[in-house]
mmCIF file of N, CA, C and O in Angstrom:
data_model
loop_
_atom_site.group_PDB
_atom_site.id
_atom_site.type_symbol
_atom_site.label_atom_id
_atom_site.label_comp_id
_atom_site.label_asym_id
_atom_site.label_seq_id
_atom_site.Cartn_x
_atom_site.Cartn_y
_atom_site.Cartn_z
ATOM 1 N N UNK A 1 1.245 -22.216 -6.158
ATOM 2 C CA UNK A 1 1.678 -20.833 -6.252
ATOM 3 C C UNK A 1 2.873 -20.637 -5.327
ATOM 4 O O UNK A 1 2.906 -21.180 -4.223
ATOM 5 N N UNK A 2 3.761 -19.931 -5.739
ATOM 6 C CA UNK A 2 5.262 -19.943 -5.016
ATOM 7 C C UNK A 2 4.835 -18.714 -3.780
ATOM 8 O O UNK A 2 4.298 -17.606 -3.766
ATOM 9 N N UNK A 3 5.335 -19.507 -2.967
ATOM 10 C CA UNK A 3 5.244 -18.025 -1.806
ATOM 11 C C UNK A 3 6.249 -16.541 -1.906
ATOM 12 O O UNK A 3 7.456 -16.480 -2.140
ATOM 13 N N UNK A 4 5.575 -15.758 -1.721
ATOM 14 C CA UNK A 4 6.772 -14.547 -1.343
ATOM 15 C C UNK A 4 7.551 -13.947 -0.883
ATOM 16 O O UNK A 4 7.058 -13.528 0.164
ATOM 17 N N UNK A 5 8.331 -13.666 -0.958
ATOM 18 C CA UNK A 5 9.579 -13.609 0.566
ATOM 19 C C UNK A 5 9.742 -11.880 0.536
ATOM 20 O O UNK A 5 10.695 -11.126 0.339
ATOM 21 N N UNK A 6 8.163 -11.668 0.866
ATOM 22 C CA UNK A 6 8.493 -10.260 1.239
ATOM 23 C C UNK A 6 9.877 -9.101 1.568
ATOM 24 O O UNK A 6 10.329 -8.008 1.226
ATOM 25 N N UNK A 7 10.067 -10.025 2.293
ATOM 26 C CA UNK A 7 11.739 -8.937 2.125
ATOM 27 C C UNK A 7 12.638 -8.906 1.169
ATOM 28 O O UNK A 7 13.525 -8.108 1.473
ATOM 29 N N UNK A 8 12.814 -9.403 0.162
ATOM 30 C CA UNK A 8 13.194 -9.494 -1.167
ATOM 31 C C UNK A 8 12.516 -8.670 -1.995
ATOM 32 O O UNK A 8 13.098 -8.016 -2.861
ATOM 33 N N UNK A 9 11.486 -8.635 -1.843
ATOM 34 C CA UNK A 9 10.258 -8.016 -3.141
ATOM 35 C C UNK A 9 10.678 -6.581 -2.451
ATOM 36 O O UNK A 9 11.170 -5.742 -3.206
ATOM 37 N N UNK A 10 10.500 -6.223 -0.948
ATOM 38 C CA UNK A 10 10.450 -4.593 -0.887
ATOM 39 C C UNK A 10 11.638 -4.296 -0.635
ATOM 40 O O UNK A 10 12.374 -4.934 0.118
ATOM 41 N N UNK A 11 11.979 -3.112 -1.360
ATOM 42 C CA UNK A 11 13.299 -2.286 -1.361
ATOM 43 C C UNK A 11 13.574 -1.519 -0.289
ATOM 44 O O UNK A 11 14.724 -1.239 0.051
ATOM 45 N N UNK A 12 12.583 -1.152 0.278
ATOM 46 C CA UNK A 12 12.755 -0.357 1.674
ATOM 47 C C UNK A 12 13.363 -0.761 2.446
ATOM 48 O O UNK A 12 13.498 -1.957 2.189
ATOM 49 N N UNK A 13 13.880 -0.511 3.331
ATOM 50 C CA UNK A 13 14.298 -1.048 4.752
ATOM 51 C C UNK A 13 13.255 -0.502 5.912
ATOM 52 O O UNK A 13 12.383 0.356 5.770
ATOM 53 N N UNK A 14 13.535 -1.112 6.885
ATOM 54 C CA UNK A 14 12.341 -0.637 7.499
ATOM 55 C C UNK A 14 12.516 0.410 8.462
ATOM 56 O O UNK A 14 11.502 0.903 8.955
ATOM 57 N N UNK A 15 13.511 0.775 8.763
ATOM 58 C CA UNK A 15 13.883 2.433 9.240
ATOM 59 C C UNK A 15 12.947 3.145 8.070
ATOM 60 O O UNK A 15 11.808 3.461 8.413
ATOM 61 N N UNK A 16 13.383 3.428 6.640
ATOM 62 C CA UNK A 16 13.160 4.314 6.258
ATOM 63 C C UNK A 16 11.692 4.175 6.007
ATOM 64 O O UNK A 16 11.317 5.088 5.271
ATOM 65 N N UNK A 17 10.772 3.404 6.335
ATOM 66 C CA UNK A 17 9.167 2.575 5.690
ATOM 67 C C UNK A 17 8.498 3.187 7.149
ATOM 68 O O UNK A 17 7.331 3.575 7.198
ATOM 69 N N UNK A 18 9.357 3.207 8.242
ATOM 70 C CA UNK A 18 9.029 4.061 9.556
ATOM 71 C C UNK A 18 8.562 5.536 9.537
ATOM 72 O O UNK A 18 7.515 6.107 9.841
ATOM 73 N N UNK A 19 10.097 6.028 8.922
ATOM 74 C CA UNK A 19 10.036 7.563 8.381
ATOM 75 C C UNK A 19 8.501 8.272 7.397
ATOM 76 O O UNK A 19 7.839 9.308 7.461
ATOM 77 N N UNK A 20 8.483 7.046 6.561
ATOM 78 C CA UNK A 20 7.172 7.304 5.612
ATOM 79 C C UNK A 20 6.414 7.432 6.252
ATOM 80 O O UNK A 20 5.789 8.492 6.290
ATOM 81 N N UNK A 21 6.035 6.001 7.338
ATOM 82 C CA UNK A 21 4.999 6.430 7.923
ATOM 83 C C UNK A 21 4.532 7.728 9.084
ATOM 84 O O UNK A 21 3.628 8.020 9.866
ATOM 85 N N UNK A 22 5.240 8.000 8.802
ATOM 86 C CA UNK A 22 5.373 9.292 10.170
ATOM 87 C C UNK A 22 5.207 10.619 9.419
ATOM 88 O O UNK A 22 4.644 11.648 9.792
ATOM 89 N N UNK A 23 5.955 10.291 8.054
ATOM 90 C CA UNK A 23 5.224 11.474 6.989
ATOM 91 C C UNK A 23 3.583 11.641 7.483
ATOM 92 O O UNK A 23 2.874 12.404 8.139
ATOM 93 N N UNK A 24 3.487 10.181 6.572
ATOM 94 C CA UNK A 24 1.826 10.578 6.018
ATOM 95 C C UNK A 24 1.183 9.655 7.291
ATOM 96 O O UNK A 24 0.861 8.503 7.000
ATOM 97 N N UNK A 25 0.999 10.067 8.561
ATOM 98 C CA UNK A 25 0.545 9.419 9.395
ATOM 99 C C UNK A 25 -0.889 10.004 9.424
ATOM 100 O O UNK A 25 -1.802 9.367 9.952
ATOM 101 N N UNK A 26 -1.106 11.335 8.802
ATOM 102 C CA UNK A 26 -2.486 11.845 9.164
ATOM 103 C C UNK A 26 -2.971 11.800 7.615
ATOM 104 O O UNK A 26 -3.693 12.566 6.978
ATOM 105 N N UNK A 27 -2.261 10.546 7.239
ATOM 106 C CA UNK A 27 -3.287 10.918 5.666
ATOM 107 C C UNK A 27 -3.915 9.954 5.075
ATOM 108 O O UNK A 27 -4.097 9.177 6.012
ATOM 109 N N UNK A 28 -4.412 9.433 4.071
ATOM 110 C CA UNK A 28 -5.183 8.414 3.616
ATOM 111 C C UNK A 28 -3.897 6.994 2.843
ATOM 112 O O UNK A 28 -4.227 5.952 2.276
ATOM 113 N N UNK A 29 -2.832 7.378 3.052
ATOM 114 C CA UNK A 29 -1.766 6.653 2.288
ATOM 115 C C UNK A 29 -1.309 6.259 3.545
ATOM 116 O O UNK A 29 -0.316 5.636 3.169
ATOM 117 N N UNK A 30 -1.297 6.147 4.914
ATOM 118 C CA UNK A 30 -0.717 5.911 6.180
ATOM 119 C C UNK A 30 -0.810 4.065 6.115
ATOM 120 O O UNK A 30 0.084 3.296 6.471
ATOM 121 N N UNK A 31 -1.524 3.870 5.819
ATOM 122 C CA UNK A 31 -2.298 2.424 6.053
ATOM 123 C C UNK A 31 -1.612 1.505 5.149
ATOM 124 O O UNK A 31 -1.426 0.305 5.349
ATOM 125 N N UNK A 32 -1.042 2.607 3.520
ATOM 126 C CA UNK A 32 -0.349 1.361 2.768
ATOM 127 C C UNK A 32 1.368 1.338 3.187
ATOM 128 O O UNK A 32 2.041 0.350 3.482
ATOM 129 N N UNK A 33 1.733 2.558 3.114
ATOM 130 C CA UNK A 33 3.344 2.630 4.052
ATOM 131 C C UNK A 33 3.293 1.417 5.446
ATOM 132 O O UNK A 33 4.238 0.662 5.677
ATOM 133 N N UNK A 34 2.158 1.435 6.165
ATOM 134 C CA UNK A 34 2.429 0.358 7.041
ATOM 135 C C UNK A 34 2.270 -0.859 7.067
ATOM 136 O O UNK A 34 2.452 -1.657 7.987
ATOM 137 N N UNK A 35 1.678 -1.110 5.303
ATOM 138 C CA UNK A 35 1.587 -2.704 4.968
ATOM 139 C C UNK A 35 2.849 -3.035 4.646
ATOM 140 O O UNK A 35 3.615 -3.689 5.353
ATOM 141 N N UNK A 36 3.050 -2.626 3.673
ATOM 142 C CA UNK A 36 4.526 -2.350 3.449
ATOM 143 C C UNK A 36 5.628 -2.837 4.592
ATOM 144 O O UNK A 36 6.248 -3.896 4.678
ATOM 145 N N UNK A 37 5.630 -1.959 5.220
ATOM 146 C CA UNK A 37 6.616 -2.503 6.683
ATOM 147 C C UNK A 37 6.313 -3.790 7.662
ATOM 148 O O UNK A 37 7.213 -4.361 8.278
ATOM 149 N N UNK A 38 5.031 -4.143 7.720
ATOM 150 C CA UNK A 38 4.807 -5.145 8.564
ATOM 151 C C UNK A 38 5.318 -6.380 7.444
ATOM 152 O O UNK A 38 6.064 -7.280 7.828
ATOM 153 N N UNK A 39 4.851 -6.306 6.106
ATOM 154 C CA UNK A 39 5.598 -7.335 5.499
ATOM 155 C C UNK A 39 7.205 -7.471 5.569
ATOM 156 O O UNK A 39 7.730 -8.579 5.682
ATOM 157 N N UNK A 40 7.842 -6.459 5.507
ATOM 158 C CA UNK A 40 9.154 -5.850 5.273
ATOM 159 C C UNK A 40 9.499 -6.499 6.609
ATOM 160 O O UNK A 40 9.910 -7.632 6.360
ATOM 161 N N UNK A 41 9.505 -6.332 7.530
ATOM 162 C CA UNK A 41 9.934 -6.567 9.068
ATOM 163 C C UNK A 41 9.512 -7.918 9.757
ATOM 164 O O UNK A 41 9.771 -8.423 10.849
ATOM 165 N N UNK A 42 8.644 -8.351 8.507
ATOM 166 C CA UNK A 42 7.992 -9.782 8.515
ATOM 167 C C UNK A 42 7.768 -10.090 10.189
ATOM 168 O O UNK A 42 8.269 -10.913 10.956
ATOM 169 N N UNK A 43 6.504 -8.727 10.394
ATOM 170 C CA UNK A 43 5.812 -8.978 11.613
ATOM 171 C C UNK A 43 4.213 -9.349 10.957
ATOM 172 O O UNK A 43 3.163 -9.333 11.599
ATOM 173 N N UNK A 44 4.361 -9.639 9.682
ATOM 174 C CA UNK A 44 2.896 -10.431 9.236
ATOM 175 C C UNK A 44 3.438 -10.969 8.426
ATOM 176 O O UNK A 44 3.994 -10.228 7.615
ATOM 177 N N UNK A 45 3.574 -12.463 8.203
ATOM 178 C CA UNK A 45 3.821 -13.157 7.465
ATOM 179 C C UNK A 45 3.264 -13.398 5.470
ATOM 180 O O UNK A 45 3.742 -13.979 4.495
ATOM 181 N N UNK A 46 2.096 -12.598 5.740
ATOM 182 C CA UNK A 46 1.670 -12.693 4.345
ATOM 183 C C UNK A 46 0.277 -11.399 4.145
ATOM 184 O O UNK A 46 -0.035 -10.764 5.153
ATOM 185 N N UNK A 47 -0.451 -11.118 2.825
ATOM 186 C CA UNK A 47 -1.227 -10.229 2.867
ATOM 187 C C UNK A 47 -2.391 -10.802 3.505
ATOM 188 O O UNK A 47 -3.301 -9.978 3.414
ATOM 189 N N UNK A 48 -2.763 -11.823 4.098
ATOM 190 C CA UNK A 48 -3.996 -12.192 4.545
ATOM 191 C C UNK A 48 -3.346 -11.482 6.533
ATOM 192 O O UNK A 48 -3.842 -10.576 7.202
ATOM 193 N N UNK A 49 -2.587 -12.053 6.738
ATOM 194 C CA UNK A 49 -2.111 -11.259 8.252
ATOM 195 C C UNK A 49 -1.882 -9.794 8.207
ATOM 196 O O UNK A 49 -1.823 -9.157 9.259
ATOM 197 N N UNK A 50 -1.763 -9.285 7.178
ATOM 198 C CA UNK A 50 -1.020 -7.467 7.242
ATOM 199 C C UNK A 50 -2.861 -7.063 7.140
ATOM 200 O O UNK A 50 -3.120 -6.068 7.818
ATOM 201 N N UNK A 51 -3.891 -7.573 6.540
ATOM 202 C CA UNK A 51 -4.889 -7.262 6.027
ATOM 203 C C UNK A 51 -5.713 -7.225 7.174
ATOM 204 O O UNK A 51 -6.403 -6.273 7.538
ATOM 205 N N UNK A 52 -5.539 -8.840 7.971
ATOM 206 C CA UNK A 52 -6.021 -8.246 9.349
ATOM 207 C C UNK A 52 -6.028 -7.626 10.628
ATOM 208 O O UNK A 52 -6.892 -7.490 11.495
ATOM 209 N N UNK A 53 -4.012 -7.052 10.441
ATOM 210 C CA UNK A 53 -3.800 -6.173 11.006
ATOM 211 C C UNK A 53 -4.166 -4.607 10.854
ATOM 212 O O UNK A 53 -4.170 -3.879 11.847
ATOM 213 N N UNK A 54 -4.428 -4.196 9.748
ATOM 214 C CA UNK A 54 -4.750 -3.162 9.001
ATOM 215 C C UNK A 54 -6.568 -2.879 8.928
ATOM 216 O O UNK A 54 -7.216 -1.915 8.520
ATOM 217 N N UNK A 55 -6.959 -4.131 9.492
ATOM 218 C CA UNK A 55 -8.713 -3.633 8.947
ATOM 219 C C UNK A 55 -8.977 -3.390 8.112
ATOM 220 O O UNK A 55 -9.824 -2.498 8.087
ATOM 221 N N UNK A 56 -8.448 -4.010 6.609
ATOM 222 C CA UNK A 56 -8.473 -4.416 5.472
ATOM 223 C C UNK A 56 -9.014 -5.004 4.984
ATOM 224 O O UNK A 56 -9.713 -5.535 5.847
ATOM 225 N N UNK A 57 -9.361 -5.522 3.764
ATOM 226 C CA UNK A 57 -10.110 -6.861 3.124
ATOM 227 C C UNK A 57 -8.821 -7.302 2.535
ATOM 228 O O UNK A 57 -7.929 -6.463 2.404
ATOM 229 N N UNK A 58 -8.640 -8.469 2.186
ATOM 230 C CA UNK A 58 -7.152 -8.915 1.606
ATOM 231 C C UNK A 58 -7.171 -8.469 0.412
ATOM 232 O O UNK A 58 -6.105 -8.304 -0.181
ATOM 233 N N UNK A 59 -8.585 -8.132 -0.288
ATOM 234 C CA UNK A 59 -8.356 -8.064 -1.772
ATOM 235 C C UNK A 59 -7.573 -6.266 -1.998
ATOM 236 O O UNK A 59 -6.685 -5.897 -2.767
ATOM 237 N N UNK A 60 -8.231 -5.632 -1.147
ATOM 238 C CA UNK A 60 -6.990 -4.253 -0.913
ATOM 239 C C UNK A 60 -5.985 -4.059 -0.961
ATOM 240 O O UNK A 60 -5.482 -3.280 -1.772
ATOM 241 N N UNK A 61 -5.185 -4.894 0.143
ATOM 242 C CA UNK A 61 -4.166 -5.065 0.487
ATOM 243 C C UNK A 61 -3.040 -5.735 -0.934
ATOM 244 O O UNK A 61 -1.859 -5.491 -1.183
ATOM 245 N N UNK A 62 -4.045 -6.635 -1.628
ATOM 246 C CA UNK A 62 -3.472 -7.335 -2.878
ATOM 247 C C UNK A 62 -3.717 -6.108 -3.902
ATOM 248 O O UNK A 62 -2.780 -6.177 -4.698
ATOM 249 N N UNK A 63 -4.176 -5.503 -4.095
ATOM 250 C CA UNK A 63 -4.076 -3.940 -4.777
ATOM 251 C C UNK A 63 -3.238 -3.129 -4.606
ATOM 252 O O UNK A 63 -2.684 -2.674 -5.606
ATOM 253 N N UNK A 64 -2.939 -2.771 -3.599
ATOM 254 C CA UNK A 64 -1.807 -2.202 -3.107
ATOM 255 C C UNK A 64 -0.287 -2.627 -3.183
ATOM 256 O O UNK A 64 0.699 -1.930 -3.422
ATOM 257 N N UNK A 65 -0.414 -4.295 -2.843
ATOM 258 C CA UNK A 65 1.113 -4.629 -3.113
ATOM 259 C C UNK A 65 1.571 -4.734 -4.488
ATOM 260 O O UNK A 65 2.701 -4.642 -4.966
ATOM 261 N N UNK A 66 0.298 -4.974 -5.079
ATOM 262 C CA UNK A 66 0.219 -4.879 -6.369
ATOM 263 C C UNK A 66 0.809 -3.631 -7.611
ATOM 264 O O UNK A 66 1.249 -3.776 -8.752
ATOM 265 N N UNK A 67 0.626 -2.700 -6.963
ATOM 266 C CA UNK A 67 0.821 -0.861 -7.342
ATOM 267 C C UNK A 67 2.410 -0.900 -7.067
ATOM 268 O O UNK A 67 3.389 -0.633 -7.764
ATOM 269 N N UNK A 68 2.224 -1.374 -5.672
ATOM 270 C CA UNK A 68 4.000 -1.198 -5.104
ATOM 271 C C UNK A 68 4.927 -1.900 -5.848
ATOM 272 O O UNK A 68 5.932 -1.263 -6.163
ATOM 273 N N UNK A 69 4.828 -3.368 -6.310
ATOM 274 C CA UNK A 69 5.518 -4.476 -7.444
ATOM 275 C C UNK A 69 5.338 -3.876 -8.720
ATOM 276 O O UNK A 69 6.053 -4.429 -9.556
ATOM 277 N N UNK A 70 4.504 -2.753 -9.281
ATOM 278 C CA UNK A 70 4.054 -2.222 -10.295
ATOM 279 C C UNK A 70 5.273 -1.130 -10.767
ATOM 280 O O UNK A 70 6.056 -1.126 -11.717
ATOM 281 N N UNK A 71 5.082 -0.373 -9.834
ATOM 282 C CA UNK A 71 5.973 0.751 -9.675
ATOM 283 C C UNK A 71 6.769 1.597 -8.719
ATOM 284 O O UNK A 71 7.098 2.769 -8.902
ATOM 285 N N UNK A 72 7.059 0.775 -7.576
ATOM 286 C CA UNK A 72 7.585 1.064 -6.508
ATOM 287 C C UNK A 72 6.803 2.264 -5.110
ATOM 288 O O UNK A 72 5.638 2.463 -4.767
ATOM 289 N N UNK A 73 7.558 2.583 -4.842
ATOM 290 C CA UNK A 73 6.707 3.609 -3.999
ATOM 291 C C UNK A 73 5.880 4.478 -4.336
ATOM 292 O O UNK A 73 4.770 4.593 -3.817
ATOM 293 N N UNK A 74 6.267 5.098 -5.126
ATOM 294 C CA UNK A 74 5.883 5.943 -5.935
ATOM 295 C C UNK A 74 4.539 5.984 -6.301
ATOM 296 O O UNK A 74 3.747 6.917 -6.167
ATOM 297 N N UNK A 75 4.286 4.399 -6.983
ATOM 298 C CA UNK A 75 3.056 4.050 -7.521
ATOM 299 C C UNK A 75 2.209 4.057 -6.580
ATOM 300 O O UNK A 75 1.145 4.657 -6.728
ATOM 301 N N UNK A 76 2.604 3.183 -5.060
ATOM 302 C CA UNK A 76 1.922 2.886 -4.399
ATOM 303 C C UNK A 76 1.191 4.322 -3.501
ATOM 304 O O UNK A 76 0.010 4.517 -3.212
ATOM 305 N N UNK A 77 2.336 5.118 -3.242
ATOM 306 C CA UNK A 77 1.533 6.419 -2.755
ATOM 307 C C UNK A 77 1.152 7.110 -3.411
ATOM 308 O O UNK A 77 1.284 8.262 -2.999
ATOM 309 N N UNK A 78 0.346 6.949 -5.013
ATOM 310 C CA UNK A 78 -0.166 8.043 -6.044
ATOM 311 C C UNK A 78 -1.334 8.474 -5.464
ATOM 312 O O UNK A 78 -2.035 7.477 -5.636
ATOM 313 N N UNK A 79 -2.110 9.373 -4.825
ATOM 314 C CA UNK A 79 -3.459 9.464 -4.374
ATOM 315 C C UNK A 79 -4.412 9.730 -5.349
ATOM 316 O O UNK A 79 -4.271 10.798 -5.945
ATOM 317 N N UNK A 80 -5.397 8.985 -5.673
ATOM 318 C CA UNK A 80 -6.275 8.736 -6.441
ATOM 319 C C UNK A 80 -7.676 9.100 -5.936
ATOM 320 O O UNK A 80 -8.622 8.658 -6.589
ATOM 321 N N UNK A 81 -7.958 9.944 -4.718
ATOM 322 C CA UNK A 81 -9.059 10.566 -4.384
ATOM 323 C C UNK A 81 -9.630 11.019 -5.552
ATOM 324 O O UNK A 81 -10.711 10.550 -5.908
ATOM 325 N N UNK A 82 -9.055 11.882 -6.218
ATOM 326 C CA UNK A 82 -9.601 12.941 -7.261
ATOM 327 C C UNK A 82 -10.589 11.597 -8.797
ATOM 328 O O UNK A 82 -11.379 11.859 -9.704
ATOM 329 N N UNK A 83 -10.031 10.450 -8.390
ATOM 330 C CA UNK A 83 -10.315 9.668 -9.505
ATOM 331 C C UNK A 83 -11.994 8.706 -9.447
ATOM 332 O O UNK A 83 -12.679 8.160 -10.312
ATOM 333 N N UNK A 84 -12.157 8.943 -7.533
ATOM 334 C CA UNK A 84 -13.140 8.235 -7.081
ATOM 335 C C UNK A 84 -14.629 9.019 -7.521
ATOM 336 O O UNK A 84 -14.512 9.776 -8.485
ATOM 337 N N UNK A 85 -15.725 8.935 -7.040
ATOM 338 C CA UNK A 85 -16.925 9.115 -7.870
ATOM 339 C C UNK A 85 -17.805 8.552 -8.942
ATOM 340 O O UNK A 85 -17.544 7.513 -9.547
ATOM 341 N N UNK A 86 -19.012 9.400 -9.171
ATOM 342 C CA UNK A 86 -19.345 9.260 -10.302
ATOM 343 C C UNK A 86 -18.418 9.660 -11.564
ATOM 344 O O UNK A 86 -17.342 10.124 -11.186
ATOM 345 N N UNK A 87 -18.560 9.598 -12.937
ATOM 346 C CA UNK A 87 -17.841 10.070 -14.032
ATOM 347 C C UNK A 87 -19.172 10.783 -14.298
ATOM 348 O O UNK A 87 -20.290 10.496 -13.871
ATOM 349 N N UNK A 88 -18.766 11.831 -15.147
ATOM 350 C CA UNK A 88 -19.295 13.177 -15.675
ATOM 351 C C UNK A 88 -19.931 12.088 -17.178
ATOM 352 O O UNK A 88 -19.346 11.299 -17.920
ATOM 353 N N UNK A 89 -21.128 12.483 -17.108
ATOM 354 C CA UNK A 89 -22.216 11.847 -18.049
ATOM 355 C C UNK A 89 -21.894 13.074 -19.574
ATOM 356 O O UNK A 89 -21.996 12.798 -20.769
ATOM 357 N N UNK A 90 -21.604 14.057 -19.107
ATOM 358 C CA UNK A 90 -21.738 14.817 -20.397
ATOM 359 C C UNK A 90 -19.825 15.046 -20.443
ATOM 360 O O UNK A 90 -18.895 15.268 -19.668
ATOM 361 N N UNK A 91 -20.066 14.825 -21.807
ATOM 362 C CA UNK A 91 -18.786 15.172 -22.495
ATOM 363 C C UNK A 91 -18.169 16.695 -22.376
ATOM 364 O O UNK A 91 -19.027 17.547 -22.148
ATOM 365 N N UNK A 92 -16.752 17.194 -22.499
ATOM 366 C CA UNK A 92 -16.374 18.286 -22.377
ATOM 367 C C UNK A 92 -17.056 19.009 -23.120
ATOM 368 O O UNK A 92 -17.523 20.070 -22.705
ATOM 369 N N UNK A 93 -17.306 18.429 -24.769
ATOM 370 C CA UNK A 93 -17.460 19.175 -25.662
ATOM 371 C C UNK A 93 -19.459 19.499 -26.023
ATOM 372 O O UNK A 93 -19.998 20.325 -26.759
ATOM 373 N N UNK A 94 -19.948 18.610 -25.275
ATOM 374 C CA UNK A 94 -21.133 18.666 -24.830
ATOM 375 C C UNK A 94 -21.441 20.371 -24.344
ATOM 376 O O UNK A 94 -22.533 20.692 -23.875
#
């Protein structure tokens, strides 16, 4: 499997991956803006190091970079709270 050269793959720079994080520092998206940058600034060499900087499981972290290679930032900060749960057993039309 070819390795990744993180700084190629992310478009950010890491000034502005700073800024993000300082946005959403009090929010549930804080954690992926700063995977993001530690790869970016290649102060973790790969998702198994950003994962255990983060208190992560790697398979997260591979979800996430995953969203971000998917669809850029964008994708990666979509908040999907509203999506977590059970699903509704009865139909609308129920």
């Amino acid at each position: 499997m070819p390795k990744i050269v993180y700084s190629r793959v992310i478009k950010e720079d890491p000034q502005q991956l700073k800024e993000l994080e300082k946005r959403h520092r009090y929010t549930h998206l804080f954690q992926r803006v700063r995977m993001l940058r530690l790869l970016e600034s290649e102060e973790c060499r790969n998702l198994g190091e950003a994962a255990e900087a983060l208190g992560y499981s790697w398979r997260q972290c591979q979800r996430w970079f995953a969203s971000y290679k998917e669809g850029g930032l964008e994708e990666l900060l979509k908040s999907r709270v509203s999506e977590r749960g059970r699903q509704e057993l009865v139909t609308p039309e129920a």
